[in-house]
Amino acid sequence: MKKVLLSMLFIGAATYAANAQKSEVSKAKNAWALAKFATATTPLDATLKSLGEGLKATDNAIANEKSKEMPEAWSYRALFASRIAFVDSLNVPNAVANEKIAEEAITKAKALDTKGGEKENIAEAETTLSNALRNRAIFAYNKKDFKSALTFFNEVTAKNPQDTSTYVNAGVTAKQVENYPEMVRNFKKAIDLGYKDSESLYSEVISTTFDKVKDTVGGTALLETAVAKYPENPYFVGMQTDLFIKQGNIAKSQEMLTKLIAKDPKNAAYQYAMGDTYYKQALDLQGKRNAIDAKKKKEFDAITLKMTGFIDQALPYYKKAYELDPKMISALENLKIIYAFKNDTPNYEATKKLLDAVKK
């Protein structure tokens, strides 16, 4: 210590100036130590003043040829600027300006910190910067400025491509502004990253791809993946059944369901879906029957007979579905309609009573 002190005494004015700048780094360190004690009850203007003074100290440090190569000068600059961006999230222009300062400082600190001495500070600055971006997005969303919120959420995922929850937030926000391709993109990314509730995301993505994006090919591919991953999900199984029916591929639908029922005969969703393969053919015929001229009784009766056949085939599957799952309202509702069509008053009244009880 004495040797260092003596050598400093014999160094000229140029070195003194450099050390004066290095003292700015020390000042920044001290300012950061104090800033970290700020709490939620500390007034915002006081917090920003303290952080601003610390950032100013790093301005002075990086302005000098000697101290601007010190990794500490840049790591603490990143800490101050990222914290300002975080605490002043509502002031978007100021937050964005400090975000840019922090990003530059992080890049410079990483390049200079060859020994890893500033690794923790750099990591903290990166985390604070990410939180600042999330805050800005959430504040915009809560203000119903969904367009800005989507931009901010996408910034977060661009910088943190493994941030699953933010992809979900971006997807939810995109839906608010009816940007359905963007919603699908973000939800699919969250699914790919293993989001814990991917099943619900698949539901959103599949229905949106079919109904809003109008991409039948993409929706079909997603549906096949969802059915493979969640074979017990009645929505996916039912939708695939609908798709096969619309394509006129009843046999394919029934083949799939026959295999599923053989594998798991106590699965109410499979029983219900099999009933649908018959019932929806009956509904299709009903539409055609309604268009027939009342005078064409022979043609009307022929379609009615065919309708009845499909309904009779659907009936045992719906009954089985209800037997396996007494809370399956959809099965009871279809049974009620079928009994009404067949003029089966006792079963209609009994089913109606069960349905009313379940709905209560």
Tab-separated table of C-alpha atoms in Angstrom:
chain	number	residue	atom	x	y	z
A	1	MET	CA	0.000	0.000	0.000
A	2	LYS	CA	2.875	2.328	0.857
A	3	LYS	CA	4.612	1.622	-2.432
A	4	VAL	CA	1.491	2.498	-4.397
A	5	LEU	CA	1.049	5.672	-2.398
A	6	LEU	CA	4.610	6.778	-3.006
A	7	SER	CA	4.485	6.056	-6.715
A	8	MET	CA	1.359	8.168	-6.958
A	9	LEU	CA	3.178	11.064	-5.357
A	10	PHE	CA	5.802	11.021	-8.061
A	11	ILE	CA	3.399	10.712	-10.994
A	12	GLY	CA	2.683	13.828	-12.994
A	13	ALA	CA	-0.445	15.804	-13.659
A	14	ALA	CA	-1.691	13.569	-16.522
A	15	THR	CA	-1.933	10.533	-14.229
A	16	TYR	CA	-3.609	12.618	-11.590
A	17	ALA	CA	-6.278	13.526	-14.115
A	18	ALA	CA	-6.776	9.856	-14.961
A	19	ASN	CA	-7.119	8.974	-11.294
A	20	ALA	CA	-9.566	11.782	-10.913
A	21	GLN	CA	-11.640	10.088	-13.553
A	22	LYS	CA	-11.211	6.730	-11.845
A	23	SER	CA	-12.626	8.355	-8.767
A	24	GLU	CA	-15.780	8.873	-10.782
A	25	VAL	CA	-16.057	5.099	-11.005
A	26	SER	CA	-15.703	4.911	-7.223
A	27	LYS	CA	-18.348	7.589	-6.918
A	28	ALA	CA	-20.644	5.553	-9.159
A	29	LYS	CA	-20.055	2.467	-7.026
A	30	ASN	CA	-20.905	4.379	-3.855
A	31	ALA	CA	-23.985	5.888	-5.486
A	32	TRP	CA	-25.138	2.427	-6.551
A	33	ALA	CA	-24.689	1.071	-3.042
A	34	LEU	CA	-27.044	3.813	-1.794
A	35	ALA	CA	-29.502	3.455	-4.690
A	36	LYS	CA	-30.001	-0.233	-3.934
A	37	PHE	CA	-31.516	0.699	-0.572
A	38	ALA	CA	-34.351	2.633	-2.251
A	39	THR	CA	-37.750	1.097	-1.477
A	40	ALA	CA	-41.227	1.289	-2.955
A	41	THR	CA	-41.996	4.120	-0.499
A	42	THR	CA	-39.099	6.254	-1.755
A	43	PRO	CA	-40.510	9.123	-3.883
A	44	LEU	CA	-39.921	8.585	-7.602
A	45	ASP	CA	-38.236	11.962	-8.076
A	46	ALA	CA	-35.777	11.214	-5.272
A	47	THR	CA	-34.997	7.786	-6.713
A	48	LEU	CA	-34.485	9.196	-10.209
A	49	LYS	CA	-32.267	11.973	-8.859
A	50	SER	CA	-30.036	9.486	-7.055
A	51	LEU	CA	-29.823	7.216	-10.090
A	52	GLY	CA	-29.207	10.179	-12.379
A	53	GLU	CA	-26.274	11.316	-10.260
A	54	GLY	CA	-24.785	7.842	-10.442
A	55	LEU	CA	-25.223	7.754	-14.202
A	56	LYS	CA	-23.575	11.175	-14.458
A	57	ALA	CA	-20.542	9.815	-12.622
A	58	THR	CA	-20.212	7.118	-15.285
A	59	ASP	CA	-20.542	9.819	-17.976
A	60	ASN	CA	-17.439	11.426	-16.557
A	61	ALA	CA	-15.619	8.115	-16.224
A	62	ILE	CA	-16.139	7.001	-19.815
A	63	ALA	CA	-15.215	10.468	-21.107
A	64	ASN	CA	-11.564	9.888	-20.078
A	65	GLU	CA	-9.172	7.881	-22.253
A	66	LYS	CA	-7.913	5.870	-19.270
A	67	SER	CA	-11.016	5.098	-17.291
A	68	LYS	CA	-13.231	4.487	-20.307
A	69	GLU	CA	-11.518	1.108	-20.671
A	70	MET	CA	-12.434	0.094	-17.133
A	71	PRO	CA	-15.153	-2.584	-17.222
A	72	GLU	CA	-16.568	-1.192	-13.974
A	73	ALA	CA	-17.304	2.138	-15.644
A	74	TRP	CA	-19.568	0.384	-18.126
A	75	SER	CA	-21.109	-2.220	-15.834
A	76	TYR	CA	-22.223	0.436	-13.350
A	77	ARG	CA	-23.424	2.597	-16.230
A	78	ALA	CA	-25.562	-0.360	-17.297
A	79	LEU	CA	-26.866	-0.781	-13.749
A	80	PHE	CA	-27.922	2.866	-13.417
A	81	ALA	CA	-29.459	3.219	-16.880
A	82	SER	CA	-31.374	-0.080	-16.672
A	83	ARG	CA	-32.720	0.841	-13.227
A	84	ILE	CA	-33.894	4.242	-14.510
A	85	ALA	CA	-35.635	2.510	-17.430
A	86	PHE	CA	-37.299	0.186	-14.914
A	87	VAL	CA	-38.513	2.688	-12.287
A	88	ASP	CA	-39.556	5.298	-14.875
A	89	SER	CA	-41.475	2.876	-17.100
A	90	LEU	CA	-44.470	5.204	-17.399
A	91	ASN	CA	-42.263	7.891	-18.957
A	92	VAL	CA	-41.758	5.970	-22.197
A	93	PRO	CA	-39.348	8.415	-23.931
A	94	ASN	CA	-37.062	8.542	-20.880
A	95	ALA	CA	-37.305	4.787	-20.352
A	96	VAL	CA	-36.424	4.102	-24.001
A	97	ALA	CA	-33.509	6.540	-23.920
A	98	ASN	CA	-32.044	4.884	-20.832
A	99	GLU	CA	-32.723	1.451	-22.257
A	100	LYS	CA	-30.444	2.320	-25.199
A	101	ILE	CA	-27.764	3.598	-22.826
A	102	ALA	CA	-27.991	0.378	-20.812
A	103	GLU	CA	-27.802	-1.833	-23.907
A	104	GLU	CA	-24.690	-0.042	-25.142
A	105	ALA	CA	-23.110	-0.222	-21.686
A	106	ILE	CA	-23.846	-3.950	-21.342
A	107	THR	CA	-22.242	-4.663	-24.722
A	108	LYS	CA	-19.157	-2.586	-23.830
A	109	ALA	CA	-18.859	-4.095	-20.343
A	110	LYS	CA	-18.944	-7.624	-21.725
A	111	ALA	CA	-16.208	-6.806	-24.225
A	112	LEU	CA	-13.926	-5.272	-21.572
A	113	ASP	CA	-14.612	-7.686	-18.714
A	114	THR	CA	-12.163	-10.376	-19.843
A	115	LYS	CA	-11.630	-11.632	-16.286
A	116	GLY	CA	-15.320	-11.860	-15.392
A	117	GLY	CA	-15.110	-9.500	-12.454
A	118	GLU	CA	-18.244	-7.636	-13.513
A	119	LYS	CA	-20.242	-10.712	-14.499
A	120	GLU	CA	-22.809	-10.336	-11.695
A	121	ASN	CA	-23.361	-6.633	-12.305
A	122	ILE	CA	-23.830	-7.231	-16.032
A	123	ALA	CA	-26.317	-10.034	-15.368
A	124	GLU	CA	-28.251	-7.821	-12.938
A	125	ALA	CA	-28.400	-5.014	-15.488
A	126	GLU	CA	-29.698	-7.416	-18.140
A	127	THR	CA	-32.397	-8.715	-15.791
A	128	THR	CA	-33.445	-5.191	-14.796
A	129	LEU	CA	-33.609	-4.186	-18.447
A	130	SER	CA	-35.858	-7.147	-19.243
A	131	ASN	CA	-38.111	-6.259	-16.312
A	132	ALA	CA	-38.258	-2.659	-17.532
A	133	LEU	CA	-39.470	-3.832	-20.933
A	134	ARG	CA	-42.081	-6.099	-19.350
A	135	ASN	CA	-43.273	-3.278	-17.100
A	136	ARG	CA	-43.665	-0.976	-20.067
A	137	ALA	CA	-45.672	-3.613	-21.934
A	138	ILE	CA	-47.923	-4.346	-18.948
A	139	PHE	CA	-48.551	-0.649	-18.272
A	140	ALA	CA	-49.515	-0.142	-21.927
A	141	TYR	CA	-51.814	-3.192	-21.810
A	142	ASN	CA	-53.524	-1.965	-18.624
A	143	LYS	CA	-54.089	1.406	-20.340
A	144	LYS	CA	-55.667	-0.574	-23.211
A	145	ASP	CA	-52.965	0.669	-25.563
A	146	PHE	CA	-52.755	-2.827	-27.018
A	147	LYS	CA	-50.845	-1.832	-30.139
A	148	SER	CA	-47.965	-0.403	-28.090
A	149	ALA	CA	-48.157	-3.279	-25.613
A	150	LEU	CA	-47.741	-5.794	-28.436
A	151	THR	CA	-44.693	-3.932	-29.730
A	152	PHE	CA	-43.157	-3.927	-26.240
A	153	PHE	CA	-43.908	-7.608	-25.577
A	154	ASN	CA	-42.345	-8.512	-28.913
A	155	GLU	CA	-39.244	-6.526	-27.933
A	156	VAL	CA	-38.968	-8.634	-24.784
A	157	THR	CA	-39.192	-11.925	-26.668
A	158	ALA	CA	-36.731	-10.730	-29.309
A	159	LYS	CA	-34.170	-10.110	-26.565
A	160	ASN	CA	-35.208	-13.101	-24.447
A	161	PRO	CA	-36.259	-15.788	-26.941
A	162	GLN	CA	-36.806	-18.378	-24.176
A	163	ASP	CA	-39.259	-16.187	-22.235
A	164	THR	CA	-42.325	-18.422	-22.553
A	165	SER	CA	-44.745	-16.353	-20.470
A	166	THR	CA	-44.083	-13.221	-22.509
A	167	TYR	CA	-44.905	-15.060	-25.742
A	168	VAL	CA	-48.255	-15.864	-24.146
A	169	ASN	CA	-48.740	-12.221	-23.121
A	170	ALA	CA	-47.883	-11.126	-26.659
A	171	GLY	CA	-50.403	-13.602	-28.055
A	172	VAL	CA	-53.155	-12.393	-25.714
A	173	THR	CA	-52.392	-8.790	-26.681
A	174	ALA	CA	-52.345	-9.586	-30.411
A	175	LYS	CA	-55.814	-11.094	-30.034
A	176	GLN	CA	-57.060	-7.824	-28.529
A	177	VAL	CA	-56.110	-5.940	-31.715
A	178	GLU	CA	-57.342	-8.823	-33.915
A	179	ASN	CA	-53.862	-9.456	-35.246
A	180	TYR	CA	-54.558	-13.161	-35.498
A	181	PRO	CA	-51.423	-14.268	-37.381
A	182	GLU	CA	-49.342	-12.611	-34.667
A	183	MET	CA	-51.427	-14.258	-31.955
A	184	VAL	CA	-50.908	-17.661	-33.556
A	185	ARG	CA	-47.173	-17.062	-33.984
A	186	ASN	CA	-46.648	-16.171	-30.334
A	187	PHE	CA	-48.812	-18.959	-28.937
A	188	LYS	CA	-47.103	-21.528	-31.175
A	189	LYS	CA	-43.723	-20.314	-29.931
A	190	ALA	CA	-44.861	-20.713	-26.319
A	191	ILE	CA	-46.062	-24.237	-27.128
A	192	ASP	CA	-42.721	-25.095	-28.760
A	193	LEU	CA	-40.917	-23.903	-25.637
A	194	GLY	CA	-42.994	-26.216	-23.428
A	195	TYR	CA	-45.503	-23.802	-21.897
A	196	LYS	CA	-47.157	-25.570	-18.963
A	197	ASP	CA	-50.715	-25.073	-20.255
A	198	SER	CA	-50.058	-25.803	-23.926
A	199	GLU	CA	-53.366	-27.649	-24.151
A	200	SER	CA	-55.358	-24.418	-23.803
A	201	LEU	CA	-53.023	-22.629	-26.220
A	202	TYR	CA	-53.625	-25.348	-28.808
A	203	SER	CA	-57.374	-24.734	-28.467
A	204	GLU	CA	-56.918	-21.019	-29.138
A	205	VAL	CA	-54.465	-21.506	-31.987
A	206	ILE	CA	-56.497	-24.188	-33.758
A	207	SER	CA	-59.838	-22.354	-33.599
A	208	THR	CA	-58.204	-19.081	-34.682
A	209	THR	CA	-56.297	-20.704	-37.530
A	210	PHE	CA	-59.521	-22.194	-38.904
A	211	ASP	CA	-61.972	-19.376	-38.159
A	212	LYS	CA	-59.918	-16.164	-38.414
A	213	VAL	CA	-56.791	-16.911	-40.414
A	214	LYS	CA	-58.777	-19.216	-42.727
A	215	ASP	CA	-55.844	-21.591	-43.032
A	216	THR	CA	-57.394	-25.046	-43.305
A	217	VAL	CA	-54.106	-26.775	-44.087
A	218	GLY	CA	-52.299	-25.211	-41.133
A	219	GLY	CA	-55.254	-25.769	-38.824
A	220	THR	CA	-55.519	-29.423	-39.805
A	221	ALA	CA	-51.826	-30.001	-39.115
A	222	LEU	CA	-52.125	-28.329	-35.705
A	223	LEU	CA	-55.225	-30.344	-34.892
A	224	GLU	CA	-53.494	-33.627	-35.722
A	225	THR	CA	-50.619	-32.692	-33.409
A	226	ALA	CA	-53.014	-31.678	-30.630
A	227	VAL	CA	-55.017	-34.919	-30.877
A	228	ALA	CA	-51.793	-36.934	-30.698
A	229	LYS	CA	-50.624	-35.028	-27.610
A	230	TYR	CA	-53.998	-34.786	-25.867
A	231	PRO	CA	-56.066	-37.762	-27.060
A	232	GLU	CA	-58.570	-37.376	-24.213
A	233	ASN	CA	-59.414	-33.754	-24.972
A	234	PRO	CA	-63.046	-33.791	-26.184
A	235	TYR	CA	-62.633	-30.482	-28.039
A	236	PHE	CA	-59.792	-31.785	-30.204
A	237	VAL	CA	-61.405	-35.167	-30.833
A	238	GLY	CA	-64.747	-33.514	-31.600
A	239	MET	CA	-63.192	-30.956	-33.921
A	240	GLN	CA	-61.299	-33.635	-35.830
A	241	THR	CA	-64.526	-35.590	-36.125
A	242	ASP	CA	-66.248	-32.461	-37.497
A	243	LEU	CA	-63.428	-31.959	-39.952
A	244	PHE	CA	-63.663	-35.494	-41.273
A	245	ILE	CA	-67.433	-35.144	-41.578
A	246	LYS	CA	-67.117	-31.850	-43.491
A	247	GLN	CA	-64.633	-33.525	-45.783
A	248	GLY	CA	-67.155	-36.299	-46.320
A	249	ASN	CA	-64.763	-38.738	-44.703
A	250	ILE	CA	-67.110	-40.297	-42.158
A	251	ALA	CA	-65.352	-43.624	-42.451
A	252	LYS	CA	-62.032	-42.090	-41.437
A	253	SER	CA	-63.602	-40.432	-38.417
A	254	GLN	CA	-65.324	-43.603	-37.291
A	255	GLU	CA	-62.206	-45.654	-37.887
A	256	MET	CA	-60.219	-43.323	-35.639
A	257	LEU	CA	-62.871	-43.340	-32.923
A	258	THR	CA	-63.360	-47.104	-33.068
A	259	LYS	CA	-59.668	-47.559	-32.292
A	260	LEU	CA	-59.818	-45.021	-29.470
A	261	ILE	CA	-62.920	-46.621	-27.931
A	262	ALA	CA	-61.342	-50.087	-28.137
A	263	LYS	CA	-58.313	-48.716	-26.329
A	264	ASP	CA	-60.321	-46.813	-23.716
A	265	PRO	CA	-64.023	-47.807	-23.688
A	266	LYS	CA	-64.692	-45.769	-20.557
A	267	ASN	CA	-63.706	-42.482	-22.178
A	268	ALA	CA	-66.901	-40.409	-22.407
A	269	ALA	CA	-65.407	-38.016	-24.976
A	270	TYR	CA	-64.802	-40.827	-27.455
A	271	GLN	CA	-68.337	-42.191	-27.018
A	272	TYR	CA	-69.791	-38.723	-27.507
A	273	ALA	CA	-67.677	-38.083	-30.610
A	274	MET	CA	-68.776	-41.369	-32.160
A	275	GLY	CA	-72.395	-40.373	-31.540
A	276	ASP	CA	-71.644	-37.113	-33.341
A	277	THR	CA	-70.496	-38.930	-36.469
A	278	TYR	CA	-74.067	-40.188	-36.875
A	279	TYR	CA	-75.957	-37.260	-35.389
A	280	LYS	CA	-74.284	-34.646	-37.591
A	281	GLN	CA	-75.139	-36.658	-40.693
A	282	ALA	CA	-78.750	-36.555	-39.489
A	283	LEU	CA	-78.537	-32.777	-39.073
A	284	ASP	CA	-77.164	-32.433	-42.580
A	285	LEU	CA	-80.086	-34.429	-43.924
A	286	GLN	CA	-82.483	-32.301	-41.881
A	287	GLY	CA	-81.253	-29.226	-43.721
A	288	LYS	CA	-81.854	-30.931	-47.042
A	289	ARG	CA	-85.296	-32.144	-45.896
A	290	ASN	CA	-86.327	-28.620	-44.935
A	291	ALA	CA	-85.640	-27.492	-48.498
A	292	ILE	CA	-87.952	-30.133	-50.032
A	293	ASP	CA	-91.301	-29.052	-51.432
A	294	ALA	CA	-94.071	-30.202	-49.098
A	295	LYS	CA	-95.797	-31.850	-52.055
A	296	LYS	CA	-92.876	-34.247	-52.584
A	297	LYS	CA	-93.949	-36.537	-49.766
A	298	LYS	CA	-92.128	-39.609	-51.045
A	299	GLU	CA	-88.811	-37.787	-51.174
A	300	PHE	CA	-89.488	-36.185	-47.776
A	301	ASP	CA	-90.285	-39.546	-46.165
A	302	ALA	CA	-87.178	-41.180	-47.657
A	303	ILE	CA	-84.889	-38.559	-46.142
A	304	THR	CA	-86.777	-38.755	-42.845
A	305	LEU	CA	-86.209	-42.492	-42.723
A	306	LYS	CA	-82.514	-42.053	-43.379
A	307	MET	CA	-82.331	-39.315	-40.726
A	308	THR	CA	-84.003	-41.577	-38.198
A	309	GLY	CA	-81.503	-44.313	-38.943
A	310	PHE	CA	-78.564	-42.002	-38.170
A	311	ILE	CA	-80.271	-40.738	-35.012
A	312	ASP	CA	-80.900	-44.279	-33.807
A	313	GLN	CA	-77.209	-45.063	-34.346
A	314	ALA	CA	-76.133	-41.929	-32.411
A	315	LEU	CA	-78.455	-42.613	-29.464
A	316	PRO	CA	-76.536	-45.438	-27.695
A	317	TYR	CA	-73.241	-43.535	-27.892
A	318	TYR	CA	-74.727	-40.403	-26.299
A	319	LYS	CA	-76.337	-42.554	-23.613
A	320	LYS	CA	-73.021	-44.251	-22.941
A	321	ALA	CA	-71.238	-40.899	-22.797
A	322	TYR	CA	-73.691	-39.659	-20.163
A	323	GLU	CA	-73.415	-42.918	-18.243
A	324	LEU	CA	-69.627	-42.494	-18.094
A	325	ASP	CA	-69.797	-38.775	-17.348
A	326	PRO	CA	-73.043	-37.666	-15.634
A	327	LYS	CA	-71.938	-34.036	-15.869
A	328	MET	CA	-71.643	-34.063	-19.673
A	329	ILE	CA	-74.292	-31.452	-20.507
A	330	SER	CA	-73.766	-31.734	-24.274
A	331	ALA	CA	-74.684	-35.435	-24.210
A	332	LEU	CA	-77.874	-34.724	-22.268
A	333	GLU	CA	-78.829	-31.861	-24.583
A	334	ASN	CA	-78.472	-34.057	-27.665
A	335	LEU	CA	-80.416	-36.856	-25.990
A	336	LYS	CA	-83.231	-34.428	-25.207
A	337	ILE	CA	-83.376	-33.307	-28.848
A	338	ILE	CA	-83.373	-36.896	-30.072
A	339	TYR	CA	-86.183	-37.946	-27.727
A	340	ALA	CA	-88.215	-34.931	-28.845
A	341	PHE	CA	-87.684	-35.886	-32.499
A	342	LYS	CA	-88.762	-39.458	-31.774
A	343	ASN	CA	-91.795	-38.243	-29.737
A	344	ASP	CA	-90.499	-40.268	-26.785
A	345	THR	CA	-92.163	-38.168	-24.098
A	346	PRO	CA	-91.140	-40.222	-21.001
A	347	ASN	CA	-87.452	-40.202	-21.915
A	348	TYR	CA	-87.660	-36.562	-23.008
A	349	GLU	CA	-89.080	-35.490	-19.630
A	350	ALA	CA	-86.577	-37.629	-17.694
A	351	THR	CA	-83.653	-36.221	-19.678
A	352	LYS	CA	-84.907	-32.661	-19.288
A	353	LYS	CA	-85.079	-33.156	-15.537
A	354	LEU	CA	-81.510	-34.489	-15.449
A	355	LEU	CA	-80.302	-31.613	-17.605
A	356	ASP	CA	-81.921	-28.992	-15.391
A	357	ALA	CA	-80.339	-30.601	-12.327
A	358	VAL	CA	-76.859	-30.639	-13.867
A	359	LYS	CA	-77.123	-26.990	-14.974
A	360	LYS	CA	-78.058	-25.973	-11.421
